[in-house]
Amino acid sequence: MSAPGFAQQLPPRRRFETGAWVSGLAYDRAGRVLGVAGGDGRVWCIDVTNDAPPSPPEPAHKGVALSIVENPSGDGFISGGDDGRLLRHGDTARELEFFKGGWLERLAAHAKTATLAVAAGKEIIVHGAGGRRVLGPHPSTVADIDFSPDGSRLVAAHYGGVTIHVLKPADAAPRSLQWKGSHVAVRYSPDSRFIATGTQDNALHVWRLATGRDMQMSGYPVKVKQLAWSHDSRFLFGTATSLFTGWSFAGKGPEGKPPIQFGDEGAGIMTAIAGHPADSFIAAGFDTGEVQLGDSKTRRSAVIKLAGDGQVSALAWSPGGWSLAVGTDQGVVEMIDLRR
C-alpha cells in the first residue's frame, strides 16, 4: 500500500531519523518523553510535546545500546549496552552498574513497586525497595525476563523452560516450569494466570500457573521473538506470522482449537508486536516496515504506517495508549497519534 491518497488517510505522526538501528523504545511514566536506544550507542530522550527536530546526543554506550525501559523509581530511563554498562538517563547519564563482558539486552521495570531487573549472563540483578539482589544462576543465559502484573514475582526464560522468582518474601524458593529447548521470549498474562514463551523451535509454549499444566502451539515459520497478550488476557499473539494470529484463553483455553486470524495479506512477516495497555488493540510491525493496528474484539485491522524505512525493530505504547512509537532497523522513529 503506497498510493499517495492512502497515505493522506493515515493518522498524524511525528518522524525523525537517528541514523542507526533502533534497538528499543519506551515512554516515561508521564508519557511526555520517548526514550530511544540506538545501535550506535546513543540514547535519545525526545520531548513529545516539542515538534522541533531533536539534536543528536553523544553516545552513552561505547558499543550498542541494546535495551531501554522507563526508570521505575523516578523520571527518565534505564539503558543497557553491549559494553556491560547499566545507565540511568535524566539530565545526564549516570552509571548504575558495570558488568565486565556483559551483554545487557533484557531489562524489566515495574513502576508500582519501583523495581528494576537486568539479565546479565545466567543471573538477574534486581534493584528495589529491599536493595540489590542477585537471582540465579539459571541453567543457561537468561534470554528474557518479565514481572508479574503485581510485581511480586519475576520470571526468567532460559534453556529448558522458565524460573519464577518470588520477590516477596525474599527467602521463598523459586518455581521451575520445564519444557525442552530454548525459550527466547516470556510474558505474564495480565490476569497472572498464565506464562507464555516463544521458543527456538518456532512455537509458543504456555503454562497454566494454578495447575502447572502446559500446552504447545507450533507451526510458525521462524522462531517467535516477541509476544503480546490482549489487555483482558483473552488472546495471546506472537510475531513470526504474516497475519494477526491469536490463541484464545477464554474457557478451557486453546487446546484443540484453531487460532483466530485477521489482518491484511502482503505486509511481510511480523517482527514486532505490542498489546494496547487498556483496550483490545494489538500493534504489529513487519519486516517490510509496514505497521498494522489490529482489534482482537472485532477481528479487523488497519494500516497505520506504510511499508518502507527498513524492518520494524521496536514498538512502544504511551501510557494510556494514545500514541504508538515505531522504530526501524534503518534508524527511523515515528510517534503515531491515535487519539482521533
mmCIF file of C-alpha atoms in Angstrom:
data_model
loop_
_atom_site.group_PDB
_atom_site.id
_atom_site.type_symbol
_atom_site.label_atom_id
_atom_site.label_comp_id
_atom_site.label_asym_id
_atom_site.label_seq_id
_atom_site.Cartn_x
_atom_site.Cartn_y
_atom_site.Cartn_z
ATOM 1 C CA MET A 1 0.000 0.000 0.000
ATOM 2 C CA SER A 2 1.798 3.089 -1.175
ATOM 3 C CA ALA A 3 -0.730 5.217 -3.030
ATOM 4 C CA PRO A 4 -0.418 8.915 -2.094
ATOM 5 C CA GLY A 5 -4.160 9.088 -1.490
ATOM 6 C CA PHE A 6 -3.981 6.293 1.063
ATOM 7 C CA ALA A 7 -1.030 7.954 2.807
ATOM 8 C CA GLN A 8 -3.122 11.068 3.369
ATOM 9 C CA GLN A 9 -5.617 8.997 5.358
ATOM 10 C CA LEU A 10 -3.030 7.781 7.870
ATOM 11 C CA PRO A 11 -3.079 9.113 11.447
ATOM 12 C CA PRO A 12 -0.894 12.170 12.161
ATOM 13 C CA ARG A 13 2.646 11.479 13.264
ATOM 14 C CA ARG A 14 5.989 12.965 14.152
ATOM 15 C CA ARG A 15 9.029 11.499 12.447
ATOM 16 C CA PHE A 16 12.770 11.796 12.851
ATOM 17 C CA GLU A 17 15.865 9.781 11.945
ATOM 18 C CA THR A 18 18.509 8.603 14.406
ATOM 19 C CA GLY A 19 20.992 7.301 11.839
ATOM 20 C CA ALA A 20 21.265 3.883 13.488
ATOM 21 C CA TRP A 21 19.242 0.728 14.184
ATOM 22 C CA VAL A 22 16.547 1.361 16.792
ATOM 23 C CA SER A 23 17.015 -1.407 19.368
ATOM 24 C CA GLY A 24 14.454 -0.247 21.928
ATOM 25 C CA LEU A 25 11.714 2.285 22.686
ATOM 26 C CA ALA A 26 9.992 3.319 25.922
ATOM 27 C CA TYR A 27 7.807 6.184 27.096
ATOM 28 C CA ASP A 28 8.403 7.680 30.527
ATOM 29 C CA ARG A 29 5.694 7.317 33.166
ATOM 30 C CA ALA A 30 4.047 10.617 32.247
ATOM 31 C CA GLY A 31 4.132 9.936 28.511
ATOM 32 C CA ARG A 32 5.927 13.232 27.889
ATOM 33 C CA VAL A 33 9.318 11.816 26.880
ATOM 34 C CA LEU A 34 10.187 8.982 24.490
ATOM 35 C CA GLY A 35 13.413 7.092 25.135
ATOM 36 C CA VAL A 36 15.162 5.591 22.100
ATOM 37 C CA ALA A 37 18.081 3.128 22.292
ATOM 38 C CA GLY A 38 20.293 3.066 19.212
ATOM 39 C CA GLY A 39 22.769 0.769 17.548
ATOM 40 C CA ASP A 40 25.414 3.499 17.673
ATOM 41 C CA GLY A 41 25.283 3.690 21.489
ATOM 42 C CA ARG A 42 23.157 6.831 21.612
ATOM 43 C CA VAL A 43 20.174 7.088 23.945
ATOM 44 C CA TRP A 44 17.707 9.759 22.815
ATOM 45 C CA CYS A 45 15.255 11.411 25.224
ATOM 46 C CA ILE A 46 12.638 13.058 22.975
ATOM 47 C CA ASP A 47 10.207 15.649 24.342
ATOM 48 C CA VAL A 48 6.969 14.533 22.653
ATOM 49 C CA THR A 49 5.363 17.936 23.257
ATOM 50 C CA ASN A 50 8.043 19.752 21.227
ATOM 51 C CA ASP A 51 7.851 19.455 17.438
ATOM 52 C CA ALA A 52 11.367 20.803 16.895
ATOM 53 C CA PRO A 53 13.823 18.269 15.398
ATOM 54 C CA PRO A 54 15.822 16.680 18.239
ATOM 55 C CA SER A 55 19.579 17.211 18.413
ATOM 56 C CA PRO A 56 21.666 14.019 18.387
ATOM 57 C CA PRO A 57 23.038 13.198 21.847
ATOM 58 C CA GLU A 58 26.575 11.980 22.435
ATOM 59 C CA PRO A 59 26.856 8.172 22.538
ATOM 60 C CA ALA A 60 26.131 6.932 26.059
ATOM 61 C CA HIS A 61 27.378 3.396 25.458
ATOM 62 C CA LYS A 62 30.753 2.519 23.940
ATOM 63 C CA GLY A 63 29.097 -0.033 21.648
ATOM 64 C CA VAL A 64 25.413 -0.690 21.052
ATOM 65 C CA ALA A 65 22.607 0.481 23.330
ATOM 66 C CA LEU A 66 20.706 -2.810 23.440
ATOM 67 C CA SER A 67 17.742 -2.058 25.681
ATOM 68 C CA ILE A 68 15.770 0.714 27.375
ATOM 69 C CA VAL A 69 12.952 0.919 29.946
ATOM 70 C CA GLU A 70 11.353 3.711 31.944
ATOM 71 C CA ASN A 71 13.059 4.454 35.254
ATOM 72 C CA PRO A 72 10.725 2.691 37.729
ATOM 73 C CA SER A 73 11.807 4.850 40.661
ATOM 74 C CA GLY A 74 11.720 8.314 39.099
ATOM 75 C CA ASP A 75 11.966 10.324 35.908
ATOM 76 C CA GLY A 76 13.961 9.296 32.874
ATOM 77 C CA PHE A 77 15.114 5.933 31.588
ATOM 78 C CA ILE A 78 17.454 3.000 32.219
ATOM 79 C CA SER A 79 19.528 1.562 29.373
ATOM 80 C CA GLY A 80 21.774 -1.464 28.942
ATOM 81 C CA GLY A 81 24.531 -1.944 26.384
ATOM 82 C CA ASP A 82 26.954 -4.454 24.931
ATOM 83 C CA ASP A 83 29.659 -2.576 26.851
ATOM 84 C CA GLY A 84 28.260 -4.062 30.078
ATOM 85 C CA ARG A 85 27.101 -0.670 31.395
ATOM 86 C CA LEU A 86 23.733 -0.120 33.039
ATOM 87 C CA LEU A 87 22.947 3.601 32.788
ATOM 88 C CA ARG A 88 20.344 5.936 34.248
ATOM 89 C CA HIS A 89 19.335 8.816 31.958
ATOM 90 C CA GLY A 90 17.963 12.036 33.419
ATOM 91 C CA ASP A 91 19.515 15.420 32.833
ATOM 92 C CA THR A 92 22.748 13.454 32.403
ATOM 93 C CA ALA A 93 23.685 9.789 32.035
ATOM 94 C CA ARG A 94 24.978 8.063 35.189
ATOM 95 C CA GLU A 95 26.361 4.548 35.509
ATOM 96 C CA LEU A 96 24.414 2.339 37.928
ATOM 97 C CA GLU A 97 26.422 -0.842 37.445
ATOM 98 C CA PHE A 98 29.133 -2.308 35.246
ATOM 99 C CA PHE A 99 29.156 -5.975 34.244
ATOM 100 C CA LYS A 100 32.511 -6.943 32.731
ATOM 101 C CA GLY A 101 31.834 -8.734 29.454
ATOM 102 C CA GLY A 102 28.115 -8.188 29.983
ATOM 103 C CA TRP A 103 25.547 -8.076 27.193
ATOM 104 C CA LEU A 104 22.605 -6.219 28.745
ATOM 105 C CA GLU A 105 19.868 -6.942 26.240
ATOM 106 C CA ARG A 106 16.988 -7.591 28.657
ATOM 107 C CA LEU A 107 15.673 -5.081 31.183
ATOM 108 C CA ALA A 108 12.343 -5.003 33.013
ATOM 109 C CA ALA A 109 10.787 -2.243 35.128
ATOM 110 C CA HIS A 110 7.811 -2.346 37.487
ATOM 111 C CA ALA A 111 6.631 1.168 38.319
ATOM 112 C CA LYS A 112 4.227 0.349 41.192
ATOM 113 C CA THR A 113 6.946 -1.413 43.192
ATOM 114 C CA ALA A 114 9.765 0.818 41.865
ATOM 115 C CA THR A 115 11.743 -2.286 40.917
ATOM 116 C CA LEU A 116 14.277 -2.745 38.108
ATOM 117 C CA ALA A 117 15.679 -6.044 36.815
ATOM 118 C CA VAL A 118 18.538 -6.662 34.395
ATOM 119 C CA ALA A 119 19.609 -10.004 32.938
ATOM 120 C CA ALA A 120 23.379 -10.493 32.880
ATOM 121 C CA GLY A 121 24.514 -13.915 31.679
ATOM 122 C CA LYS A 122 22.950 -16.642 33.809
ATOM 123 C CA GLU A 123 21.937 -14.219 36.570
ATOM 124 C CA ILE A 124 19.359 -11.486 37.109
ATOM 125 C CA ILE A 125 20.149 -8.446 39.244
ATOM 126 C CA VAL A 126 17.164 -6.792 40.913
ATOM 127 C CA HIS A 127 17.167 -3.251 42.329
ATOM 128 C CA GLY A 128 14.174 -2.491 44.523
ATOM 129 C CA ALA A 129 12.967 -1.317 47.894
ATOM 130 C CA GLY A 130 14.932 -4.106 49.575
ATOM 131 C CA GLY A 131 18.184 -3.117 47.879
ATOM 132 C CA ARG A 132 20.225 -5.122 45.386
ATOM 133 C CA ARG A 133 19.519 -8.829 44.961
ATOM 134 C CA VAL A 134 21.044 -11.454 42.653
ATOM 135 C CA LEU A 135 18.810 -14.250 41.306
ATOM 136 C CA GLY A 136 20.290 -17.419 39.839
ATOM 137 C CA PRO A 137 22.402 -18.824 38.340
ATOM 138 C CA HIS A 138 19.967 -20.287 35.831
ATOM 139 C CA PRO A 139 20.568 -23.345 33.635
ATOM 140 C CA SER A 140 21.699 -21.121 30.729
ATOM 141 C CA THR A 141 21.969 -17.476 29.733
ATOM 142 C CA VAL A 142 18.726 -15.698 30.596
ATOM 143 C CA ALA A 143 17.008 -14.877 27.295
ATOM 144 C CA ASP A 144 14.148 -12.730 28.601
ATOM 145 C CA ILE A 145 12.511 -11.537 31.835
ATOM 146 C CA ASP A 146 9.112 -10.191 32.884
ATOM 147 C CA PHE A 147 7.448 -9.025 36.098
ATOM 148 C CA SER A 148 4.098 -10.403 37.203
ATOM 149 C CA PRO A 149 1.403 -7.711 36.956
ATOM 150 C CA ASP A 150 1.537 -7.020 40.723
ATOM 151 C CA GLY A 151 5.336 -7.040 40.780
ATOM 152 C CA SER A 152 5.586 -9.778 43.398
ATOM 153 C CA ARG A 153 7.307 -12.211 41.019
ATOM 154 C CA LEU A 154 9.842 -12.175 38.216
ATOM 155 C CA VAL A 155 10.022 -14.868 35.535
ATOM 156 C CA ALA A 156 13.167 -15.765 33.581
ATOM 157 C CA ALA A 157 13.217 -17.636 30.248
ATOM 158 C CA HIS A 158 16.186 -19.905 29.527
ATOM 159 C CA TYR A 159 17.086 -23.266 28.062
ATOM 160 C CA GLY A 160 14.739 -25.956 29.349
ATOM 161 C CA GLY A 161 11.880 -23.699 30.487
ATOM 162 C CA VAL A 162 11.307 -20.815 32.865
ATOM 163 C CA THR A 163 12.070 -19.989 36.500
ATOM 164 C CA ILE A 164 9.655 -17.927 38.600
ATOM 165 C CA HIS A 165 11.335 -15.974 41.412
ATOM 166 C CA VAL A 166 9.291 -14.739 44.364
ATOM 167 C CA LEU A 167 10.436 -11.220 45.284
ATOM 168 C CA LYS A 168 8.365 -11.042 48.488
ATOM 169 C CA PRO A 169 9.142 -12.849 50.743
ATOM 170 C CA ALA A 170 12.729 -12.814 49.538
ATOM 171 C CA ASP A 171 13.545 -16.228 51.009
ATOM 172 C CA ALA A 172 10.797 -18.098 49.117
ATOM 173 C CA ALA A 173 12.035 -20.857 46.823
ATOM 174 C CA PRO A 174 11.818 -20.265 43.054
ATOM 175 C CA ARG A 175 9.447 -22.362 40.935
ATOM 176 C CA SER A 176 10.693 -24.150 37.850
ATOM 177 C CA LEU A 177 8.454 -24.925 34.854
ATOM 178 C CA GLN A 178 10.173 -27.163 32.345
ATOM 179 C CA TRP A 179 9.912 -27.748 28.618
ATOM 180 C CA LYS A 180 12.676 -28.881 26.288
ATOM 181 C CA GLY A 181 14.575 -26.431 24.110
ATOM 182 C CA SER A 182 15.454 -22.741 24.273
ATOM 183 C CA HIS A 183 12.866 -20.188 25.312
ATOM 184 C CA VAL A 184 13.663 -16.769 23.824
ATOM 185 C CA ALA A 185 10.741 -14.585 24.985
ATOM 186 C CA VAL A 186 8.458 -14.631 28.032
ATOM 187 C CA ARG A 187 5.343 -12.753 29.145
ATOM 188 C CA TYR A 188 2.920 -12.996 32.078
ATOM 189 C CA SER A 189 -0.750 -12.735 31.137
ATOM 190 C CA PRO A 190 -2.351 -9.549 32.543
ATOM 191 C CA ASP A 191 -4.538 -11.665 34.873
ATOM 192 C CA SER A 192 -1.449 -13.571 36.171
ATOM 193 C CA ARG A 193 -2.994 -16.953 35.283
ATOM 194 C CA PHE A 194 -0.561 -17.897 32.504
ATOM 195 C CA ILE A 195 3.080 -17.604 31.492
ATOM 196 C CA ALA A 196 3.836 -17.778 27.764
ATOM 197 C CA THR A 197 7.139 -18.208 25.957
ATOM 198 C CA GLY A 198 8.346 -18.075 22.389
ATOM 199 C CA THR A 199 10.731 -20.903 21.601
ATOM 200 C CA GLN A 200 13.693 -21.617 19.378
ATOM 201 C CA ASP A 201 11.590 -24.409 17.853
ATOM 202 C CA ASN A 202 9.174 -21.988 16.103
ATOM 203 C CA ALA A 203 6.416 -22.418 18.670
ATOM 204 C CA LEU A 204 4.627 -20.850 21.612
ATOM 205 C CA HIS A 205 4.560 -22.631 24.967
ATOM 206 C CA VAL A 206 2.150 -21.722 27.756
ATOM 207 C CA TRP A 207 1.841 -22.847 31.378
ATOM 208 C CA ARG A 208 -1.369 -22.563 33.401
ATOM 209 C CA LEU A 209 0.059 -21.429 36.768
ATOM 210 C CA ALA A 210 -2.683 -22.821 39.025
ATOM 211 C CA THR A 211 -2.002 -26.407 37.928
ATOM 212 C CA GLY A 212 1.344 -26.296 36.115
ATOM 213 C CA ARG A 213 -0.338 -27.843 33.069
ATOM 214 C CA ASP A 214 1.290 -26.742 29.836
ATOM 215 C CA MET A 215 0.385 -26.522 26.156
ATOM 216 C CA GLN A 216 2.294 -26.055 22.913
ATOM 217 C CA MET A 217 1.240 -24.144 19.796
ATOM 218 C CA SER A 218 3.590 -24.923 16.898
ATOM 219 C CA GLY A 219 3.831 -24.411 13.148
ATOM 220 C CA TYR A 220 5.349 -20.917 12.996
ATOM 221 C CA PRO A 221 7.726 -20.393 10.026
ATOM 222 C CA VAL A 222 10.502 -18.897 12.215
ATOM 223 C CA LYS A 223 11.084 -18.534 15.944
ATOM 224 C CA VAL A 224 8.715 -16.293 17.862
ATOM 225 C CA LYS A 225 10.809 -13.482 19.362
ATOM 226 C CA GLN A 226 8.036 -11.275 20.781
ATOM 227 C CA LEU A 227 4.697 -11.938 22.471
ATOM 228 C CA ALA A 228 1.662 -9.797 23.280
ATOM 229 C CA TRP A 229 -1.431 -10.559 25.357
ATOM 230 C CA SER A 230 -4.670 -8.701 24.815
ATOM 231 C CA HIS A 231 -5.377 -6.420 27.779
ATOM 232 C CA ASP A 232 -8.115 -8.772 29.054
ATOM 233 C CA SER A 233 -5.860 -11.886 28.813
ATOM 234 C CA ARG A 234 -8.277 -13.449 26.355
ATOM 235 C CA PHE A 235 -5.851 -13.733 23.412
ATOM 236 C CA LEU A 236 -2.124 -14.391 23.046
ATOM 237 C CA PHE A 237 -0.380 -13.142 19.897
ATOM 238 C CA GLY A 238 3.180 -13.683 18.678
ATOM 239 C CA THR A 239 5.439 -12.439 15.901
ATOM 240 C CA ALA A 240 6.698 -14.641 13.040
ATOM 241 C CA THR A 241 3.404 -14.659 11.135
ATOM 242 C CA SER A 242 2.005 -12.710 8.183
ATOM 243 C CA LEU A 243 -1.385 -12.162 9.881
ATOM 244 C CA PHE A 244 -2.555 -11.404 13.414
ATOM 245 C CA THR A 245 -2.748 -14.900 14.930
ATOM 246 C CA GLY A 246 -4.387 -15.041 18.336
ATOM 247 C CA TRP A 247 -4.845 -18.067 20.587
ATOM 248 C CA SER A 248 -7.948 -17.869 22.758
ATOM 249 C CA PHE A 249 -7.556 -18.450 26.504
ATOM 250 C CA ALA A 250 -11.224 -17.999 27.276
ATOM 251 C CA GLY A 251 -12.901 -21.010 28.890
ATOM 252 C CA LYS A 252 -10.749 -24.138 28.687
ATOM 253 C CA GLY A 253 -8.095 -22.472 26.579
ATOM 254 C CA PRO A 254 -6.724 -23.031 23.063
ATOM 255 C CA GLU A 255 -6.146 -26.791 23.138
ATOM 256 C CA GLY A 256 -7.805 -28.454 20.158
ATOM 257 C CA LYS A 257 -8.987 -25.161 18.715
ATOM 258 C CA PRO A 258 -7.614 -23.158 15.777
ATOM 259 C CA PRO A 259 -6.387 -19.591 16.410
ATOM 260 C CA ILE A 260 -8.239 -16.546 15.202
ATOM 261 C CA GLN A 261 -6.552 -14.827 12.254
ATOM 262 C CA PHE A 262 -7.100 -11.441 10.678
ATOM 263 C CA GLY A 263 -5.130 -8.657 9.002
ATOM 264 C CA ASP A 264 -4.006 -7.549 5.549
ATOM 265 C CA GLU A 265 -2.017 -10.053 3.486
ATOM 266 C CA GLY A 266 1.194 -8.947 1.828
ATOM 267 C CA ALA A 267 2.734 -6.924 4.638
ATOM 268 C CA GLY A 268 5.552 -9.446 5.145
ATOM 269 C CA ILE A 269 6.499 -11.310 8.319
ATOM 270 C CA MET A 270 5.700 -9.786 11.692
ATOM 271 C CA THR A 271 8.866 -8.695 13.537
ATOM 272 C CA ALA A 272 7.480 -6.652 16.456
ATOM 273 C CA ILE A 273 4.231 -6.749 18.414
ATOM 274 C CA ALA A 274 2.767 -4.815 21.349
ATOM 275 C CA GLY A 275 -0.586 -5.015 23.131
ATOM 276 C CA HIS A 276 -2.508 -1.845 23.982
ATOM 277 C CA PRO A 277 -2.345 -1.180 27.749
ATOM 278 C CA ALA A 278 -6.102 -0.713 28.206
ATOM 279 C CA ASP A 279 -8.027 -1.767 25.088
ATOM 280 C CA SER A 280 -8.401 -4.628 22.628
ATOM 281 C CA PHE A 281 -5.883 -3.257 20.111
ATOM 282 C CA ILE A 282 -2.670 -5.029 19.105
ATOM 283 C CA ALA A 283 0.052 -3.207 17.142
ATOM 284 C CA ALA A 284 2.189 -5.238 14.754
ATOM 285 C CA GLY A 285 5.268 -4.234 12.758
ATOM 286 C CA PHE A 286 6.543 -6.184 9.754
ATOM 287 C CA ASP A 287 9.859 -6.821 8.001
ATOM 288 C CA THR A 288 8.693 -4.554 5.164
ATOM 289 C CA GLY A 289 8.347 -1.587 7.539
ATOM 290 C CA GLU A 290 4.539 -1.658 7.497
ATOM 291 C CA VAL A 291 2.645 -1.315 10.789
ATOM 292 C CA GLN A 292 -0.925 -2.509 11.304
ATOM 293 C CA LEU A 293 -3.308 -1.892 14.185
ATOM 294 C CA GLY A 294 -5.479 -4.928 14.907
ATOM 295 C CA ASP A 295 -8.538 -5.237 17.116
ATOM 296 C CA SER A 296 -8.949 -8.605 18.843
ATOM 297 C CA LYS A 297 -12.599 -7.771 19.589
ATOM 298 C CA THR A 298 -13.778 -7.016 16.036
ATOM 299 C CA ARG A 299 -11.007 -9.038 14.317
ATOM 300 C CA ARG A 300 -10.311 -6.207 11.922
ATOM 301 C CA SER A 301 -7.126 -4.272 11.214
ATOM 302 C CA ALA A 302 -5.911 -1.068 9.621
ATOM 303 C CA VAL A 303 -2.578 0.036 8.200
ATOM 304 C CA ILE A 304 -1.170 2.938 10.239
ATOM 305 C CA LYS A 305 2.331 3.073 8.693
ATOM 306 C CA LEU A 306 3.159 2.240 5.096
ATOM 307 C CA ALA A 307 5.984 -0.100 4.105
ATOM 308 C CA GLY A 308 9.487 1.366 3.875
ATOM 309 C CA ASP A 309 12.268 2.598 6.168
ATOM 310 C CA GLY A 310 13.512 -0.953 6.813
ATOM 311 C CA GLN A 311 12.283 -3.655 9.158
ATOM 312 C CA VAL A 312 10.246 -2.645 12.201
ATOM 313 C CA SER A 313 12.547 -3.359 15.156
ATOM 314 C CA ALA A 314 10.657 -1.863 18.117
ATOM 315 C CA LEU A 315 7.182 -0.728 19.185
ATOM 316 C CA ALA A 316 6.033 1.054 22.349
ATOM 317 C CA TRP A 317 2.663 2.331 23.544
ATOM 318 C CA SER A 318 2.423 5.531 25.543
ATOM 319 C CA PRO A 319 0.751 5.332 28.990
ATOM 320 C CA GLY A 320 -2.970 5.283 28.253
ATOM 321 C CA GLY A 321 -2.325 4.121 24.703
ATOM 322 C CA TRP A 322 -2.946 7.381 22.820
ATOM 323 C CA SER A 323 0.350 7.188 20.904
ATOM 324 C CA LEU A 324 2.351 4.366 19.338
ATOM 325 C CA ALA A 325 6.095 4.744 18.820
ATOM 326 C CA VAL A 326 7.659 2.797 15.942
ATOM 327 C CA GLY A 327 11.386 2.214 15.357
ATOM 328 C CA THR A 328 13.107 0.546 12.396
ATOM 329 C CA ASP A 329 16.474 -1.040 11.720
ATOM 330 C CA GLN A 330 17.284 1.897 9.407
ATOM 331 C CA GLY A 331 17.005 4.382 12.261
ATOM 332 C CA VAL A 332 13.581 5.872 11.563
ATOM 333 C CA VAL A 333 11.334 6.722 14.538
ATOM 334 C CA GLU A 334 7.669 7.682 14.204
ATOM 335 C CA MET A 335 5.292 8.679 17.003
ATOM 336 C CA ILE A 336 1.785 7.979 15.653
ATOM 337 C CA ASP A 337 -1.056 9.924 17.268
ATOM 338 C CA LEU A 338 -4.124 7.653 17.588
ATOM 339 C CA ARG A 339 -6.404 9.992 19.532
ATOM 340 C CA ARG A 340 -8.746 10.772 16.652
#
